[in-house]
Every structure is written in C-alpha cells, then in structure tokens.
XYZ file of C-alpha atoms in Angstrom:
325
model
C -22.203 134.838 128.118
C -23.990 135.454 124.948
C -26.698 133.355 125.833
C -27.748 135.651 128.646
C -27.420 138.687 126.498
C -29.582 136.955 123.727
C -32.523 136.365 126.333
C -32.706 140.070 127.138
C -32.091 141.119 123.550
C -35.080 138.838 122.595
C -37.250 140.300 125.007
C -36.305 143.956 124.009
C -36.956 142.943 120.337
C -40.401 141.567 121.403
C -41.150 145.095 122.899
C -39.918 146.889 119.783
C -42.157 144.641 117.518
C -45.138 145.267 119.596
C -44.445 149.262 119.361
C -43.987 149.050 115.671
C -47.499 147.184 115.379
C -49.056 149.815 117.458
C -47.511 152.881 115.445
C -48.423 151.082 112.349
C -51.899 150.705 113.201
C -52.209 154.351 114.594
C -50.691 155.674 111.359
C -52.987 153.800 109.484
C -55.996 155.133 111.408
C -54.731 158.782 110.999
C -54.230 158.308 107.304
C -57.630 157.067 107.049
C -59.193 159.727 109.184
C -57.170 162.891 108.793
C -54.609 162.231 105.891
C -55.286 162.782 102.249
C -57.278 159.688 102.016
C -59.595 160.627 104.930
C -63.388 160.274 104.742
C -66.190 160.869 106.726
C -67.018 157.311 107.056
C -64.394 156.585 109.524
C -65.450 159.281 112.010
C -68.549 157.468 112.756
C -66.510 155.370 115.265
C -64.129 156.680 118.054
C -60.497 156.521 118.247
C -60.942 154.548 121.281
C -62.843 151.940 119.669
C -60.451 151.330 116.904
C -57.534 151.172 119.342
C -59.133 148.502 121.325
C -58.612 146.186 118.556
C -54.785 146.136 119.252
C -55.441 144.039 122.360
C -56.034 141.150 119.832
C -53.786 142.403 117.060
C -50.456 143.094 119.095
C -50.324 139.535 120.564
C -51.573 137.955 117.170
C -48.513 139.631 115.392
C -45.926 138.734 118.125
C -47.040 135.025 117.677
C -46.789 135.104 114.163
C -43.468 136.568 114.151
C -42.338 133.837 116.592
C -43.862 131.341 114.180
C -42.086 132.705 111.283
C -38.627 132.535 112.922
C -38.232 136.325 113.479
C -37.086 135.813 116.923
C -34.230 133.221 116.364
C -30.537 134.483 116.354
C -29.668 135.383 112.748
C -26.316 136.761 112.856
C -25.483 135.494 109.254
C -28.995 135.502 107.855
C -29.495 137.665 104.590
C -32.031 140.446 104.756
C -34.138 139.068 101.891
C -34.932 135.915 103.864
C -35.876 138.120 106.898
C -38.028 140.426 104.778
C -39.746 137.521 103.035
C -40.698 136.067 106.518
C -41.837 139.560 107.678
C -44.306 139.807 104.716
C -45.571 136.124 105.168
C -46.251 136.714 108.897
C -47.853 140.061 107.993
C -49.970 138.570 105.223
C -51.100 135.580 107.476
C -51.794 138.165 110.167
C -54.194 140.558 108.192
C -55.996 137.614 106.796
C -56.547 136.226 110.406
C -57.490 139.881 111.640
C -60.031 140.354 108.452
C -61.653 136.969 109.107
C -61.713 137.457 112.917
C -63.095 141.170 112.864
C -65.714 140.494 110.347
C -66.937 137.152 111.517
C -67.237 138.336 115.354
C -68.560 141.814 114.481
C -70.754 140.731 111.592
C -73.951 141.009 113.894
C -72.928 144.177 115.322
C -73.798 147.795 114.178
C -70.059 148.940 114.521
C -68.796 146.353 112.021
C -70.793 148.322 109.204
C -68.816 151.603 109.901
C -65.436 149.689 110.587
C -62.866 150.739 108.058
C -61.668 147.992 105.741
C -59.290 150.089 103.686
C -57.545 151.172 106.963
C -56.076 147.640 107.311
C -54.589 147.851 104.042
C -52.748 150.688 105.079
C -51.869 148.898 108.330
C -50.468 146.127 106.236
C -48.230 148.271 104.154
C -47.069 150.182 107.160
C -46.327 147.273 109.392
C -44.112 145.653 106.776
C -42.223 148.841 106.028
C -41.637 149.999 109.614
C -40.844 146.139 110.693
C -38.219 146.059 108.101
C -36.759 149.536 109.009
C -36.567 148.561 112.788
C -34.734 145.270 111.933
C -32.401 147.128 109.807
C -31.544 149.705 112.440
C -31.027 146.968 115.148
C -29.051 144.771 112.610
C -26.763 147.733 111.745
C -26.225 148.523 115.456
C -25.407 144.912 116.546
C -23.009 144.520 113.397
C -21.289 147.863 114.492
C -20.693 146.834 117.941
C -19.457 143.331 116.896
C -16.814 144.984 114.613
C -15.545 146.474 117.842
C -15.222 143.175 119.801
C -18.416 143.256 121.778
C -21.442 140.880 121.685
C -19.076 138.069 120.619
C -20.055 134.260 120.313
C -16.992 132.006 121.229
C -16.850 128.880 118.984
C -14.717 125.855 119.248
C -14.119 123.671 116.054
C -13.802 119.993 116.461
C -12.169 118.520 113.507
C -9.680 119.911 110.920
C -11.223 119.589 107.320
C -11.822 121.395 104.327
C -15.182 122.473 105.876
C -13.193 123.665 108.695
C -10.867 125.893 106.670
C -14.207 127.286 104.504
C -15.891 128.062 107.771
C -12.835 129.895 109.194
C -12.669 131.724 105.796
C -16.213 132.991 106.151
C -16.005 134.020 109.682
C -12.822 136.098 109.100
C -14.271 137.789 106.145
C -17.344 138.897 108.055
C -16.351 140.346 111.454
C -19.695 142.025 111.798
C -21.233 138.429 112.449
C -19.453 138.484 115.944
C -17.970 135.086 115.807
C -14.755 134.573 117.783
C -13.214 131.125 116.896
C -11.142 130.157 120.054
C -9.316 127.034 118.473
C -9.462 123.687 116.758
C -9.356 120.151 118.224
C -8.042 117.481 115.866
C -6.340 114.118 116.347
C -4.387 114.289 112.991
C -2.969 117.856 112.917
C -0.089 118.763 115.132
C -0.683 121.090 118.283
C 0.228 124.539 117.344
C -0.638 124.495 113.456
C -2.319 128.026 112.477
C -4.736 128.529 109.802
C -5.512 132.136 109.392
C -4.856 132.961 112.981
C -6.798 130.054 114.456
C -4.739 127.380 116.117
C -5.043 123.763 116.696
C -4.993 123.573 120.572
C -5.188 120.041 121.058
C -6.814 116.561 120.330
C -10.531 115.773 120.379
C -10.240 114.040 123.670
C -9.549 117.409 125.426
C -13.163 118.319 124.782
C -13.766 116.305 128.078
C -11.921 119.014 129.931
C -12.836 122.060 128.034
C -16.616 121.624 128.172
C -16.986 121.756 131.918
C -15.489 125.223 132.012
C -18.449 126.748 130.252
C -16.905 129.310 128.445
C -18.012 128.517 125.071
C -21.163 129.516 123.399
C -20.984 127.098 120.540
C -19.303 124.075 119.407
C -18.941 123.655 115.411
C -18.069 119.880 114.444
C -16.070 120.079 111.254
C -14.550 116.406 111.062
C -13.367 115.057 107.823
C -15.341 112.210 106.034
C -12.991 109.622 107.283
C -13.599 110.505 111.032
C -17.290 110.560 110.968
C -17.167 107.531 113.286
C -16.267 109.950 116.185
C -19.422 111.865 115.688
C -21.601 110.107 118.062
C -19.426 110.349 120.930
C -18.711 114.096 120.374
C -22.469 115.027 119.978
C -23.161 113.222 123.197
C -20.586 114.979 125.004
C -21.720 118.148 123.786
C -25.318 117.561 124.596
C -24.622 116.562 128.208
C -22.690 119.979 128.596
C -25.776 122.055 127.316
C -23.600 123.851 124.713
C -25.252 124.597 121.428
C -23.812 122.330 118.603
C -23.806 122.773 114.977
C -22.704 120.272 112.376
C -20.761 121.373 109.282
C -20.468 118.496 106.789
C -17.342 117.748 104.945
C -19.410 117.070 101.794
C -20.755 120.665 101.117
C -19.862 120.204 97.361
C -22.489 117.495 97.140
C -25.521 118.814 98.873
C -27.189 122.144 97.871
C -27.193 125.186 100.669
C -30.794 124.596 101.226
C -31.284 120.740 101.601
C -34.692 119.685 103.145
C -35.317 116.686 105.380
C -38.220 114.164 105.511
C -39.322 112.069 108.492
C -39.473 108.525 107.312
C -40.951 106.948 110.646
C -38.378 108.573 112.611
C -35.432 108.342 110.090
C -34.343 111.615 108.807
C -33.914 111.509 105.047
C -31.869 114.460 103.404
C -33.053 115.475 99.922
C -30.290 116.981 98.080
C -32.364 118.496 95.392
C -34.520 121.513 96.489
C -37.331 122.350 94.361
C -39.001 125.669 95.205
C -42.310 124.914 93.882
C -42.754 122.102 96.516
C -43.396 124.715 99.007
C -47.165 125.409 98.935
C -46.566 129.170 99.631
C -44.182 129.436 96.720
C -46.542 127.557 94.474
C -49.455 129.776 95.403
C -47.370 132.696 94.755
C -46.328 131.398 91.291
C -49.895 130.640 90.364
C -51.120 134.163 91.382
C -48.464 135.640 89.405
C -49.445 133.479 86.440
C -53.022 134.689 86.512
C -52.243 138.395 87.010
C -49.461 138.535 84.669
C -51.818 136.774 81.878
C -54.524 139.455 82.518
C -52.129 142.347 82.460
C -50.521 141.001 79.216
C -53.919 140.583 77.692
C -55.012 144.027 78.497
C -51.716 145.532 77.256
C -51.544 143.589 73.814
C -55.311 143.716 73.276
C -55.205 146.651 70.711
C -52.513 144.841 68.978
C -54.484 141.878 68.639
C -57.750 143.605 67.757
C -55.868 145.475 65.039
C -54.233 142.067 63.780
C -57.688 140.537 63.682
C -59.097 143.419 61.641
C -56.179 143.269 59.040
C -56.678 139.412 58.600
C -60.226 140.016 58.089
C -59.663 142.701 55.504
C -57.050 140.869 53.770
C -58.454 137.444 53.710
C -61.776 136.028 52.782
C -61.356 133.076 55.162
C -62.785 132.952 58.810
C -60.977 134.999 61.306
C -60.280 132.136 63.520
C -58.748 129.156 61.983
C -60.994 125.960 62.054
C -59.638 122.596 60.668
C -62.126 120.859 58.321
C -62.421 117.142 58.895
C-alpha cells in the first residue's frame, strides 16, 4: 500500500533535508573562511565551534519545513508553491537563528567574532540546494510513476461533470501516479466507460469494497442533486480509515483557492480570494513598494534635477508651485 511507502519516504526526506542544511552551512562557512570572500575575522573561531550551532539549526529547520507543509504528499502541487514555502521557511528560520544566537551569545566573547555574513551565505545556499534536492526527488518519483510504480489507487463515488474533469486531469498527467480503479454511481449503468474508467457498481457497493482495504483514497464526485448522500458516504469512509477527498460539482462557482473561516464551529467558505488578506503577502507588497520607490527616485533623480533647473531658468516663478489663498 502507498501509505506504508509514504511513511518510509517521509523519513528519507527528513534525512535528506537535514543533510542539505548541514552541507549548506558548511559551504557558507567555507566560502567565508577559504573562498573569495574569506577574511581573517572568521578564523578567530574554530570550525568545531561553528559546527556546534548545527545542533540547534538542523532541528529548527526540519520543524519549520514541517510547519510550512513541505512534508505533506504533493503529487500534483506546482513547483512555484513549493519554492515559495521553502523561501518562507528559510526566511523565518534565519530570523530565528539571528535572534537566538545574538541574544544568547551577546554576553560571551565568542559572539563578537561570530560571522554575521556567513548566515547570509547559508540562507542563499540552503534555499538553492533545498530546491535542487526536491526537484531531483520529484523528477525521480514522477519517472517511476510513469512506469506504473508508486501508484495511488483511487475509487470515485458519483458520476458527474466533476468526475469527468477529475479523470481528464489524471489521464493527462500519468506522472502523478494516480490509478482510478472505477466509479460507483446509482444512476449510470454498470459497465459504462469514460476514458478507460468503468462504472463498476452502485454506491451501496462501497459497504463491501471498503473492508477489502485495497484503496488508498476515495474521491467523492457526486452531482449536486445527490448531495443528500454525502453524510453517509463520508461516515463509511471515516470508519474504514481510507483517506477521503471531496471534489465539488460547482467548481465553476468557487475559485481554485477558496479559504474558510470558523464561525463558532461552522465552516464558512469564502469564494473570493484576496491575496493581500494574507499577512505575509501584505508585508511583501509593502516592502516592494518601499524598495521600488527608493530605486525609482534614485534612477530618475537626475531627470528631476534637470527638470527643476530648466523650470527655474525659463520661469521667474517659484520652483515648487504654491497656491495663494
């Protein structure tokens, strides 16, 4: 079953990430000590002293990767979202490391000689190597999935427009490693085939299929008119322990990235996603506004200065307009 393989893979991924952090840190130290940016300042502290910091740094980064969902199965996740999570995790990590080190070591003599710029190199190396590592792992997994290995076996419950769209995407992307075993539906005749996926029975057959424990996932793809069956189906799936996902038959109404609110235990789905409602996105936009404004002022300052001089030469009035009242 894919569930057992996923556990082993997650452990391997944690080990690889830990090694990447160590290698990135060692490269940053080497570049600062022996590379083109080397300085005598770093040599005051020993290599062993710098490496002791990894006892704190490695567990911290692994926890941050977990917090930023870098260890959840992402067969269909895009690379940009993963890279974004890697950058955010490393940004938070380097801030914690800076704060922790220079608060704890502020009363020691070693803190005066600890290289601040080395952490900047570590930040860059770790993001680059982490992304390279994950690209290699992603490429390897997608390669073996195309050959029929590491497959996730799925059963669709309900035949609808959403079911057809789901099948279309699975068939177009064999590298995801999804194998749709069939469809259960009460309205479509048994034996009906859509792009190689067959209707194998009614929804009542779920009672007999789930105990066999040969499925990795149930995808509920009911039509809108059959949503009254949803509660019973979810209850059956929960009892069996099979991972269940719900694919709504109103995908043309809600966006691809809706967000939910908790209204005293009642989930409320917001169908309009506003990126700037995210605090991190708002901070990035504000930072870009400030930096962009400064850069533009510097670039265009000669033009503005020349304009001011020409205005003063060709006009007897004040350089800056002032309204008289």
